[in-house]
Tab-separated table of C-alpha atoms in Angstrom:
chain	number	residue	atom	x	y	z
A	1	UNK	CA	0.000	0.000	0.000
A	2	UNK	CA	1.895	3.547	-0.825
A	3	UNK	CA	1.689	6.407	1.268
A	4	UNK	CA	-1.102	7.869	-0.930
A	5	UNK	CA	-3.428	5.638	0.899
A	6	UNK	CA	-2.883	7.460	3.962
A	7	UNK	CA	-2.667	10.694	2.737
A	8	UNK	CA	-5.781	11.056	0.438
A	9	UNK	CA	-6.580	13.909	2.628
A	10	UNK	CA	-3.285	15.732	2.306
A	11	UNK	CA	-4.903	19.445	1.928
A	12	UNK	CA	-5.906	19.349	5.897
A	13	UNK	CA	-2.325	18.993	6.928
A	14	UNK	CA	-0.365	21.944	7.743
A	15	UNK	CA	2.304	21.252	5.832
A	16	UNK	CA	4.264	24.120	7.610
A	17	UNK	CA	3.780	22.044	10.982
A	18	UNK	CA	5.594	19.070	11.359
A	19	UNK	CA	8.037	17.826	14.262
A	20	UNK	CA	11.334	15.690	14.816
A	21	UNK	CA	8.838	12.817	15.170
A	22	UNK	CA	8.866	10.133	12.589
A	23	UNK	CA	6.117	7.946	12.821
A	24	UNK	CA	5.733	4.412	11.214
A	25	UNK	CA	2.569	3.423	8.932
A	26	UNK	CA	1.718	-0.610	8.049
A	27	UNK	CA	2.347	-0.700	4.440
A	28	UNK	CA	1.973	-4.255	2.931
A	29	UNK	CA	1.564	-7.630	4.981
A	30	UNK	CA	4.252	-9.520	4.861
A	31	UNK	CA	4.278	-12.975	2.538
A	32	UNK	CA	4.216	-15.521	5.723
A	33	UNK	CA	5.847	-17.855	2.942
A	34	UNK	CA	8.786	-15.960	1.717
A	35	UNK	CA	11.756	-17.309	2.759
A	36	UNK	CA	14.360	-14.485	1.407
A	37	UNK	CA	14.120	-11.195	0.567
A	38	UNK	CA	13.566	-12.133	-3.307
A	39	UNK	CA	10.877	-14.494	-2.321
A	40	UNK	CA	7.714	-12.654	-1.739
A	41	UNK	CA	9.615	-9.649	-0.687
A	42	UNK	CA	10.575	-11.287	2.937
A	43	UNK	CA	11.948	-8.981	5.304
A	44	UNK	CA	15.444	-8.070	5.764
A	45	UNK	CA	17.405	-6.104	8.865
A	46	UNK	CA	16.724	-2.458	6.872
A	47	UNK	CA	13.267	-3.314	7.021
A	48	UNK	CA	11.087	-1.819	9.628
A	49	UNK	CA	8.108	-4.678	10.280
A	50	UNK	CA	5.821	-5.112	13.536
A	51	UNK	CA	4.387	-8.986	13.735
A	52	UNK	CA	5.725	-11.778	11.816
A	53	UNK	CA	9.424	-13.567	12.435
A	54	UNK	CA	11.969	-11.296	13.405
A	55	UNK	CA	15.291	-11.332	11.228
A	56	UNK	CA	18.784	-11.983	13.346
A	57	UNK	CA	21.234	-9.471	12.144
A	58	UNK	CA	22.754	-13.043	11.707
A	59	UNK	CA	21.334	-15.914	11.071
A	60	UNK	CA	23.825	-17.941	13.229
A	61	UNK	CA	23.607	-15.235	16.182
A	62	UNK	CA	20.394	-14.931	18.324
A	63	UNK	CA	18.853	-13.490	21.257
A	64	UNK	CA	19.332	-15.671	24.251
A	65	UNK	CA	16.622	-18.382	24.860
A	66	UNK	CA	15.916	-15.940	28.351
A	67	UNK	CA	15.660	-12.996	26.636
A	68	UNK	CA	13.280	-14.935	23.917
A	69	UNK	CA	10.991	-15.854	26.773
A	70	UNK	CA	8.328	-14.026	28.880
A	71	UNK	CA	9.695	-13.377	32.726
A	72	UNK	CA	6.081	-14.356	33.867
A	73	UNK	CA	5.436	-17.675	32.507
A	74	UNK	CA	7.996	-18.600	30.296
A	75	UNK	CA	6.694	-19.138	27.486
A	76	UNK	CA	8.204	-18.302	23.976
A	77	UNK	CA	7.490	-14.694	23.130
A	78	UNK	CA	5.660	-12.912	19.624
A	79	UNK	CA	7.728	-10.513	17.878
A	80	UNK	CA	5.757	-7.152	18.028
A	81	UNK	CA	8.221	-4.431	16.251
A	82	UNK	CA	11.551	-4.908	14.634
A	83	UNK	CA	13.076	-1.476	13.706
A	84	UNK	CA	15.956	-0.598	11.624
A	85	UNK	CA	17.744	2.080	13.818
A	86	UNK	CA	21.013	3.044	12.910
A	87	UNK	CA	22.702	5.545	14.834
A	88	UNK	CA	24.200	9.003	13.708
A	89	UNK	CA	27.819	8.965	11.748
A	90	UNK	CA	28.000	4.732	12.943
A	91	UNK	CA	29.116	1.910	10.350
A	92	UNK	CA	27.545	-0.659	11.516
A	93	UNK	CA	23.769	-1.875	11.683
A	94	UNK	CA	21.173	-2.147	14.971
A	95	UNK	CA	18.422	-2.970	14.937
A	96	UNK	CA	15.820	-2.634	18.084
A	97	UNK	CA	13.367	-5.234	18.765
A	98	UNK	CA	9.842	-5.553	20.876
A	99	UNK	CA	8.164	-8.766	21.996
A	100	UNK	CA	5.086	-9.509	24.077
A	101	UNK	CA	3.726	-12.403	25.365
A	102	UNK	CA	0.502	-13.576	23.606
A	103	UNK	CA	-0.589	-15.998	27.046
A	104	UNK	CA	-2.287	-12.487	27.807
A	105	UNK	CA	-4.999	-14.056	30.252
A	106	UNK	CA	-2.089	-15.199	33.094
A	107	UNK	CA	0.600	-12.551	32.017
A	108	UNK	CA	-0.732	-8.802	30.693
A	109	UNK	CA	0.193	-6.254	33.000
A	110	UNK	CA	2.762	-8.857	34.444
A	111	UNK	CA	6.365	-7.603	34.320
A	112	UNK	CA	8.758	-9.069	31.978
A	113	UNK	CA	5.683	-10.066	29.799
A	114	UNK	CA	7.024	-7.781	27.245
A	115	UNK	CA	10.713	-6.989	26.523
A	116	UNK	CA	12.645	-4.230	24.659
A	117	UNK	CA	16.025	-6.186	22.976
A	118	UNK	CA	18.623	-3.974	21.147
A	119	UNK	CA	20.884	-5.840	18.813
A	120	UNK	CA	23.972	-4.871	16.981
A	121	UNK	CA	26.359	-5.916	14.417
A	122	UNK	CA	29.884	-4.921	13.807
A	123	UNK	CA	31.116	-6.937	10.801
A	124	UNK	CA	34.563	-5.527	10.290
A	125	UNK	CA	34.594	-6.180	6.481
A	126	UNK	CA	30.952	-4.372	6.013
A	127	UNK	CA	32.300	-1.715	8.618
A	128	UNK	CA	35.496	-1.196	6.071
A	129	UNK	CA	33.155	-1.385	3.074
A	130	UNK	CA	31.650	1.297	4.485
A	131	UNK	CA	33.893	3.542	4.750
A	132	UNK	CA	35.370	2.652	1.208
A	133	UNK	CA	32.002	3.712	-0.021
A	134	UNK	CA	32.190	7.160	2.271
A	135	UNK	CA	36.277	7.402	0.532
A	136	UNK	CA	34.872	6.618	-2.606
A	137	UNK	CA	32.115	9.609	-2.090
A	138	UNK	CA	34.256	12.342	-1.062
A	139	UNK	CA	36.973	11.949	-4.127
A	140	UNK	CA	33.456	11.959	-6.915
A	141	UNK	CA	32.435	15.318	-4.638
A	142	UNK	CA	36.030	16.507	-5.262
A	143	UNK	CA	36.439	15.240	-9.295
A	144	UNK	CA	32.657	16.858	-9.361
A	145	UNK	CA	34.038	20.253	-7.735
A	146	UNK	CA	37.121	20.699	-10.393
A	147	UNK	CA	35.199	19.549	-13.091
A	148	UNK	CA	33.042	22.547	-12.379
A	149	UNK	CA	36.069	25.405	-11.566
A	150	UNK	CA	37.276	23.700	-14.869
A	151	UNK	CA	34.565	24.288	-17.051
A	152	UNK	CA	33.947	27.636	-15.375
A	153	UNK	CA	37.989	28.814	-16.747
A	154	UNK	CA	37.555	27.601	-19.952
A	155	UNK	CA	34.101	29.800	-20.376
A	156	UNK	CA	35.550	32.789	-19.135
A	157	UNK	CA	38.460	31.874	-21.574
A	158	UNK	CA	36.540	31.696	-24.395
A	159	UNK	CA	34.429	34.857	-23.830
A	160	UNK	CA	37.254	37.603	-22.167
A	161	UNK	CA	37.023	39.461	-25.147
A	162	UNK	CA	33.595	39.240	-26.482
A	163	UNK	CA	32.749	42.087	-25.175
A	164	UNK	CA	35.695	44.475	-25.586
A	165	UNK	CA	36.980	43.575	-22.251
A	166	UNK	CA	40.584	43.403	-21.940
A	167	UNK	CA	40.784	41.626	-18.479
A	168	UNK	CA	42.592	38.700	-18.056
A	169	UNK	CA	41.380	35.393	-16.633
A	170	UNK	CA	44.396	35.418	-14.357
A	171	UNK	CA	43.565	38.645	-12.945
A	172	UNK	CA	39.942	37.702	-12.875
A	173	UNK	CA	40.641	34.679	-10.186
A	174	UNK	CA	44.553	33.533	-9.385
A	175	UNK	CA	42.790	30.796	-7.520
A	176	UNK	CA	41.944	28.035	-10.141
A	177	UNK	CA	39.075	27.134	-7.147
A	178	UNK	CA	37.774	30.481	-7.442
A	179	UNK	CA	38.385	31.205	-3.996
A	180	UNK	CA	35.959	28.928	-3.003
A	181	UNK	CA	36.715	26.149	-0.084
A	182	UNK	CA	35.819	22.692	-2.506
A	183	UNK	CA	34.107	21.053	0.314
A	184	UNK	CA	31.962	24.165	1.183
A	185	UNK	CA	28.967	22.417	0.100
A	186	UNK	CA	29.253	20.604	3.267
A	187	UNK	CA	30.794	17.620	4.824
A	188	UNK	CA	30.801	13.832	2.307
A	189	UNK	CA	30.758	11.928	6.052
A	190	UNK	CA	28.116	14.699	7.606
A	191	UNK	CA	25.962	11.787	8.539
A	192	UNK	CA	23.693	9.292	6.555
A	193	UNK	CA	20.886	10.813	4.663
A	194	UNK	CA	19.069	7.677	3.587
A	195	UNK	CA	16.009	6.730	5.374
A	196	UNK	CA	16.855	3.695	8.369
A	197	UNK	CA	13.725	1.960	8.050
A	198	UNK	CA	13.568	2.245	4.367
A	199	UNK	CA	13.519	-1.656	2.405
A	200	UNK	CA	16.676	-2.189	0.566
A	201	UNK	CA	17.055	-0.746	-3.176
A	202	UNK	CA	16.273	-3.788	-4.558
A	203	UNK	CA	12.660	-3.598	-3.755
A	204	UNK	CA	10.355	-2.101	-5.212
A	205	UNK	CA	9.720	1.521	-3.087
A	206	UNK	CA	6.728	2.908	-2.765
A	207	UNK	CA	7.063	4.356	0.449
A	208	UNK	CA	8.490	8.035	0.954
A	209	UNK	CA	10.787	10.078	1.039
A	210	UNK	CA	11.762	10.976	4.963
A	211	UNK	CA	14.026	12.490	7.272
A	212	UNK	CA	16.931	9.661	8.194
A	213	UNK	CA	17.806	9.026	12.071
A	214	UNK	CA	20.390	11.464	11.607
A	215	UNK	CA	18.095	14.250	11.970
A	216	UNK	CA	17.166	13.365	15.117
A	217	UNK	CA	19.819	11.535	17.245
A	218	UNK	CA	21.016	13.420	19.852
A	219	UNK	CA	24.244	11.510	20.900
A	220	UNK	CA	26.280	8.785	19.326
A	221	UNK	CA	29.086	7.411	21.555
A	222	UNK	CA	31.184	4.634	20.459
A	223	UNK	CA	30.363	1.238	21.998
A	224	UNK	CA	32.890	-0.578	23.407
A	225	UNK	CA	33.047	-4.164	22.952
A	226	UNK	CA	34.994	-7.406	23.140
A	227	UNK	CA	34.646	-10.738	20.773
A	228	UNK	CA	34.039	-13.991	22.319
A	229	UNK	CA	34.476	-17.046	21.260
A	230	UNK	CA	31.013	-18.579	19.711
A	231	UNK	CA	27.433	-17.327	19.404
A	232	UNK	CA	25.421	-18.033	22.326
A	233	UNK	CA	22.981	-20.562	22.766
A	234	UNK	CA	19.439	-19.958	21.485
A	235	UNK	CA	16.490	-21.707	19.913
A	236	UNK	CA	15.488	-20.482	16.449
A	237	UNK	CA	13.083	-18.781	14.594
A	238	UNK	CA	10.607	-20.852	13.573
A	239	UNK	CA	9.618	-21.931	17.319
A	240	UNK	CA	8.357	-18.208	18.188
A	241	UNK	CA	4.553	-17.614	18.128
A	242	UNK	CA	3.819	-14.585	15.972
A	243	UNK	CA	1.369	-12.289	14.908
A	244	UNK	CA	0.751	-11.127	10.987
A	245	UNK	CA	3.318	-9.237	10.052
A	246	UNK	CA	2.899	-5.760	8.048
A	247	UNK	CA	6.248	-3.633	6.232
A	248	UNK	CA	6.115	-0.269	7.568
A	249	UNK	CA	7.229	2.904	6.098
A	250	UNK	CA	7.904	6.581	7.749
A	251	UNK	CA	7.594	9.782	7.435
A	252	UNK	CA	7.663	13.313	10.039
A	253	UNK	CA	4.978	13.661	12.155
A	254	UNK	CA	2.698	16.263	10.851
A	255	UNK	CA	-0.432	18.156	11.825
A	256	UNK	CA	-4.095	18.759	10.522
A	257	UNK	CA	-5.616	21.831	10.153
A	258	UNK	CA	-9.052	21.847	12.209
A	259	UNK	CA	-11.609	23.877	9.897
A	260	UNK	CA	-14.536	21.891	11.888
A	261	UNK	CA	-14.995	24.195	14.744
A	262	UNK	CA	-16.315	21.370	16.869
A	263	UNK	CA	-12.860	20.250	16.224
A	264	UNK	CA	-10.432	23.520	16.502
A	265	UNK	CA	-11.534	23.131	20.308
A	266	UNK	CA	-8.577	20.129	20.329
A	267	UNK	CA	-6.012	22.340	18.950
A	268	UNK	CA	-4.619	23.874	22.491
A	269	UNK	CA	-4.926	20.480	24.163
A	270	UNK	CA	-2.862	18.617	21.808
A	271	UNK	CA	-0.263	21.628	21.332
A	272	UNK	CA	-0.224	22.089	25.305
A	273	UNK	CA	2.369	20.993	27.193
A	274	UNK	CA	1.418	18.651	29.658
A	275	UNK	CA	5.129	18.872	31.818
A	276	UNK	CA	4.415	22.685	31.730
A	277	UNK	CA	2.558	22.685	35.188
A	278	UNK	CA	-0.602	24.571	33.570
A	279	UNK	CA	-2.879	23.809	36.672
A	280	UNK	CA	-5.298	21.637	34.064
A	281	UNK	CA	-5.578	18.368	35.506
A	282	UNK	CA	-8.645	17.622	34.239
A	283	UNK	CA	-10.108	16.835	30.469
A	284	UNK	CA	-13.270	19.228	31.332
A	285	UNK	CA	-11.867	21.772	33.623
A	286	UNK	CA	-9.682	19.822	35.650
A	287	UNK	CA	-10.142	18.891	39.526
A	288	UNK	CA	-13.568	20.474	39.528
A	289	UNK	CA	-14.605	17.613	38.174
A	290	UNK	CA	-13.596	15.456	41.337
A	291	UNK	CA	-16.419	15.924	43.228
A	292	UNK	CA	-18.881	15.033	40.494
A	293	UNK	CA	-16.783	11.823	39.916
A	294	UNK	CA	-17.016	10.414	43.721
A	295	UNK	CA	-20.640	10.531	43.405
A	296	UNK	CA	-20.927	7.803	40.310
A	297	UNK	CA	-20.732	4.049	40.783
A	298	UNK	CA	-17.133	2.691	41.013
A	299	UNK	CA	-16.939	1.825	37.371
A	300	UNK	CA	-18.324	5.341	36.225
A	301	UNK	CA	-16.336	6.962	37.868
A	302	UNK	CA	-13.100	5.100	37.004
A	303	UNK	CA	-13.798	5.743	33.735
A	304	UNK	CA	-14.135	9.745	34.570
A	305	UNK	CA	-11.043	9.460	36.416
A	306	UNK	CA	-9.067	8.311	33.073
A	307	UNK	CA	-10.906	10.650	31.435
A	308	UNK	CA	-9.999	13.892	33.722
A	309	UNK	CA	-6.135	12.339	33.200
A	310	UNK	CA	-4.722	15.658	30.838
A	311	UNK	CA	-1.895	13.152	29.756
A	312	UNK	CA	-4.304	10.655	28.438
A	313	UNK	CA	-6.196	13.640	27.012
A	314	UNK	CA	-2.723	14.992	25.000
A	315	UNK	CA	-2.220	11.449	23.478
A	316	UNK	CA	-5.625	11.032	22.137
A	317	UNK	CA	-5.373	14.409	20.606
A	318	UNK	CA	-2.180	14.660	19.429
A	319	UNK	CA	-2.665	10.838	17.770
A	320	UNK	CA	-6.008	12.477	16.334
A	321	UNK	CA	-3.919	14.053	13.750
A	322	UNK	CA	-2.685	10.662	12.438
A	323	UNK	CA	-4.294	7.899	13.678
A	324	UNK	CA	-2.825	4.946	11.689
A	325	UNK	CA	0.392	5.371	13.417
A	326	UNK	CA	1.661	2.479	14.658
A	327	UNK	CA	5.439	3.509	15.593
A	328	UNK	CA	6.304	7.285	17.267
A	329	UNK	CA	10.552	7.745	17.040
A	330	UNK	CA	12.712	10.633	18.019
A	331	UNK	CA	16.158	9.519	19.848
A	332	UNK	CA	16.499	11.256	22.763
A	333	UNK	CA	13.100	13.043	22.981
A	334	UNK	CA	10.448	12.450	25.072
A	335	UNK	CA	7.354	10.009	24.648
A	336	UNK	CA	3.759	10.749	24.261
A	337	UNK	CA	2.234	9.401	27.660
A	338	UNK	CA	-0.955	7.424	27.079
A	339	UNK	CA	-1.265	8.167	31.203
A	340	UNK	CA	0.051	10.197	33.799
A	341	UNK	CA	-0.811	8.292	36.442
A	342	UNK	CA	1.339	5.511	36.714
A	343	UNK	CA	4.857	4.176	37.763
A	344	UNK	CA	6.255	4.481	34.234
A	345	UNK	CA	5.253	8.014	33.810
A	346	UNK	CA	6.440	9.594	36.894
A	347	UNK	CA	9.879	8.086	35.098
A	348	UNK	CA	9.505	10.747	32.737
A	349	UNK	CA	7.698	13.892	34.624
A	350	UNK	CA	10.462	14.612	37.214
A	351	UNK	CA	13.423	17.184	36.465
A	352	UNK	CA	15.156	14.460	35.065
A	353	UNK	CA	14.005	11.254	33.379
A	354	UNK	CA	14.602	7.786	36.213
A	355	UNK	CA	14.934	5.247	33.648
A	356	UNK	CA	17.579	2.478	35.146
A	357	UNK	CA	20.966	2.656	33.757
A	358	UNK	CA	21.877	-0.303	31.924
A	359	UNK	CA	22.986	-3.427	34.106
A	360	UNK	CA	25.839	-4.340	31.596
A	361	UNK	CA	26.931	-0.498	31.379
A	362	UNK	CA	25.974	1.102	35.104
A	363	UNK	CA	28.028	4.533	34.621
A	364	UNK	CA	25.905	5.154	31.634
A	365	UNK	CA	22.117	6.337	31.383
A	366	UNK	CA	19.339	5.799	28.961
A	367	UNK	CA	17.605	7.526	27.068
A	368	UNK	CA	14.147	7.410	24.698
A	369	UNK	CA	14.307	5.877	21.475
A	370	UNK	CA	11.014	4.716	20.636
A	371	UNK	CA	7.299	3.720	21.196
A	372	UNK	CA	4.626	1.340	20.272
A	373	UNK	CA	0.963	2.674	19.707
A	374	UNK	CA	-2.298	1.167	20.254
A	375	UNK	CA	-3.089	0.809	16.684
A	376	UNK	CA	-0.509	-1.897	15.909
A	377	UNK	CA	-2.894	-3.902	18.221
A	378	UNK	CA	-5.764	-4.033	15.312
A	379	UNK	CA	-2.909	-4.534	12.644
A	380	UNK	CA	-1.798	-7.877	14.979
A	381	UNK	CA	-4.769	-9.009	15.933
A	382	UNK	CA	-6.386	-8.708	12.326
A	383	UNK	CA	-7.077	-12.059	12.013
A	384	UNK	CA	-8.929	-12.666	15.266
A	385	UNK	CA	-11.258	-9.313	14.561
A	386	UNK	CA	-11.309	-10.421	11.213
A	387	UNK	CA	-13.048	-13.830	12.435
A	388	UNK	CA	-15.091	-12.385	15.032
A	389	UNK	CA	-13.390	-14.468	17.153
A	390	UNK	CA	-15.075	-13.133	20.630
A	391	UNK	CA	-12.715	-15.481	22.727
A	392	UNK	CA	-9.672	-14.286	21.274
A	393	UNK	CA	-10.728	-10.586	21.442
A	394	UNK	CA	-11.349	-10.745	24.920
A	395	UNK	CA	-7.941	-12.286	25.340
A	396	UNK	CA	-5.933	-9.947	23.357
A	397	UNK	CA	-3.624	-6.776	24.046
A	398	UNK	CA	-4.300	-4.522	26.709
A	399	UNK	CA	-1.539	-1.679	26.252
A	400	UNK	CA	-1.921	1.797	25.616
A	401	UNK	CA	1.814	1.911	24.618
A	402	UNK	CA	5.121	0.200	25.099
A	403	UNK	CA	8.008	2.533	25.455
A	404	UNK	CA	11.540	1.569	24.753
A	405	UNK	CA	14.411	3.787	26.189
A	406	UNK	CA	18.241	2.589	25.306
A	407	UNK	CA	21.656	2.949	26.332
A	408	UNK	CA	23.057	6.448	25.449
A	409	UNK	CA	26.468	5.332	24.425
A	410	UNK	CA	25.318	2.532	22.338
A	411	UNK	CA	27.262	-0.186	24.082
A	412	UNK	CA	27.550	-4.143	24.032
A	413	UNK	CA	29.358	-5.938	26.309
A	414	UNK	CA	30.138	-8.511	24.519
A	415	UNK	CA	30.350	-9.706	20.453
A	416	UNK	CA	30.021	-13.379	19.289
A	417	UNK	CA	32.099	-14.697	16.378
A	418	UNK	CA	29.738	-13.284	14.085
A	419	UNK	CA	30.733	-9.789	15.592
A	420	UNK	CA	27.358	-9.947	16.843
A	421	UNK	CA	25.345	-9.141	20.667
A	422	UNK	CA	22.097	-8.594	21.990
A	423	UNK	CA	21.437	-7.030	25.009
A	424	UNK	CA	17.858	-6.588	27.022
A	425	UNK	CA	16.842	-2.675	27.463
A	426	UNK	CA	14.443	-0.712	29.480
A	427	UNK	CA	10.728	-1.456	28.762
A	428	UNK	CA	8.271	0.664	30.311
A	429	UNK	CA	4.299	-0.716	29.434
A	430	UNK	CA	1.606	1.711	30.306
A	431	UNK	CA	-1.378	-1.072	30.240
A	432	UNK	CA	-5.241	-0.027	29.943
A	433	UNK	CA	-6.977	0.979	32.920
A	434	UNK	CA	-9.873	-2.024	34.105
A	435	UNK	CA	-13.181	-0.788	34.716
């Protein structure tokens, strides 16, 4: 499916209002049959997918059966997002990934029952292929640059004295450059400009253009590492549950223009800023709303109490302008809360953000990468609503979001023989509220 699909309505965007937000779409389903990236157009590691099997940045080097497997019950976990997530000015590939467990009746809203794993892979041949390709840039950016101070000489050359003029090329410009710097049009290794979770060339593209990671990462700090011996131990692919998996494509988060006036009345409540300490608490005037509340049953007024929540109030709004996303990104920014009332956001609404450091790198800190909204949970569960399978409904997902925040300086502890490692990150689940 292009992005035409979800744009149809394109002329109630303001176009002169996006952010440093790139959000993910579904695209196409993924051929549950394809068994390579030329068969059926399987997924590779560039690809940016939620359901279906996840792809090992090698196919000899795999999460850890323990990291594969719920911390609740056990059980063998569904791949929910895989994201292609380079980082800024680094040759070599990551890739973050997002499972869940699907025994949802004993384990939602159990910890461990979903888990954020970041995986990366420092091939030393692709690293130096790399930057043979960045080498290889830089000289056609210089043989461009004379080629064009050439061709520039031999004009004025040809035409000094078409015009009567008498001056001389040499006293036009004694620098053959023109006294321009050749690499003034900006730095060859500046940082990749392709998109991250763009499908590799050889696919057919029909998603768009975007802004690449490198517009918004905030810090890139070498990882240090050391090799081991072998890969470690893990079961395979094909013994994970999984979902139906969809391609996804990106593009900067943008905003509608509300004509409707029963609409404009969103506009300040999804622009507001809900850290700011306004004083509005409340989704219809805030606490004055409290008293009215206390006197409804207990599930009335549970559900007024989520209501009056102005986080849950800024993500409903602020999703209103494009609600198919299934993916929010900006390294280093801040997440859109689904609630404000719970243990993972008072994480985020202090002075400073109380994520855990990493266990395998304590002197370090974390920092937001990425989020999972509530519409991937139609797009994985299509099949069930798609039966009118009551008993699985019932059963299914119960998140309003799964944030994942990573390791600032990018770091593995430790590198298989595949120059592989996987390590488990912070995963902070704020799960619907039970009435």
């Amino acid at each position: 499916m292009s992005s035409n699909d979800y744009s149809s309505d394109e002329e109630d965007y303001d176009n002169s209002k996006t952010s440093d937000v790139l959000l993910g779409f579904v695209d196409v389903e993924i051929n549950a049959e394809a068994v390579d990236e030329e068969d059926g157009d399987a997924p590779t590691i560039e690809d940016t997918i939620i359901g279906g099997k996840p792809v090992w940045l090698h196919p000899d080097s795999r999460p850890t059966d323990e990291q594969l497997s719920c911390g609740n019950c056990g059980a063998k976990m569904a791949l929910l997002l895989q994201a292609f997530s380079p980082r800024e000015d680094a040759l070599y590939d990551r890739v973050i990934y997002v499972f869940g467990c699907k025994s949802t009746r004993t384990c939602s809203k159990k910890k461990g029952s979903v888990k954020v794993i970041r995986g990366v892979s420092k091939d030393p041949k692709k690293i130096a292929d790399l930057e043979a390709e960045e080498a290889a840039k830089l000289q056609r950016d210089l043989d461009t640059k004379l080629q064009l101070e050439g061709k520039r000489i031999k004009e004025l050359e040809m035409t000094k004295d078409l015009f009567g003029s008498s001056t001389k090329v040499e006293e036009t410009n004694d620098n053959p450059f023109g006294g321009s710097n050749p690499f003034s049009s900006g730095n060859p290794f500046g940082g990749n400009n392709s998109n991250p979770f763009a499908a590799p060339e050889k696919k057919e593209d029909t998603k768009p253009k975007t802004d690449s990671y490198a517009e918004v990462a905030k810090k890139n700090v070498p990882a240090v590492v050391k090799k081991s011996d072998s890969p470690k131990e893990s079961s395979g692919v094909d013994d994970l549950p999984s979902y139906p998996g969809y391609f996804l494509y990106v593009q900067n988060e943008k905003f509608k223009v509300f004509n409707d006036p029963e609409l404009e009345k969103y506009k300040n409540i999804t622009e507001m800023d809900v850290d700011g300490g306004s004083g509005n608490t409340g989704r219809s005037g805030g606490s004055g709303n409290a008293g009215g509340a206390a006197q409804l049953d207990p599930g009335a007024a549970k559900i007024s109490d989520m209501l009056d929540d102005k986080f849950f109030e800024a993500f409903t709004n602020k999703v209103r302008h494009n609600p198919s996303q299934v993916l929010r990104y900006e390294l280093g920014g801040k997440p859109l809360l689904y609630s404000g009332r719970d243990s993972v956001a008072a994480k985020f609404l202090g002075k400073e953000v109380t994520v855990p450091a990493p266990a395998y790198n304590p002197s370090s800190c974390r920092q937001f990468e990425l989020q999972l909204m509530p519409k991937a949970i139609m797009d994985l569960e299509s099949e069930a609503i798609g039966s009118g399978n009551v008993t699985e409904l019932l059963a299914g997902m119960e998140w309003g979001t799964i944030i994942a925040c990573t390791d600032v300086e990018d770091y593995v502890p430790e590198l298989d023989a595949n120059h592989v490692g996987y390590v488990e990150e912070w995963c902070g689940v704020q799960w619907e509220e039970s009435v």
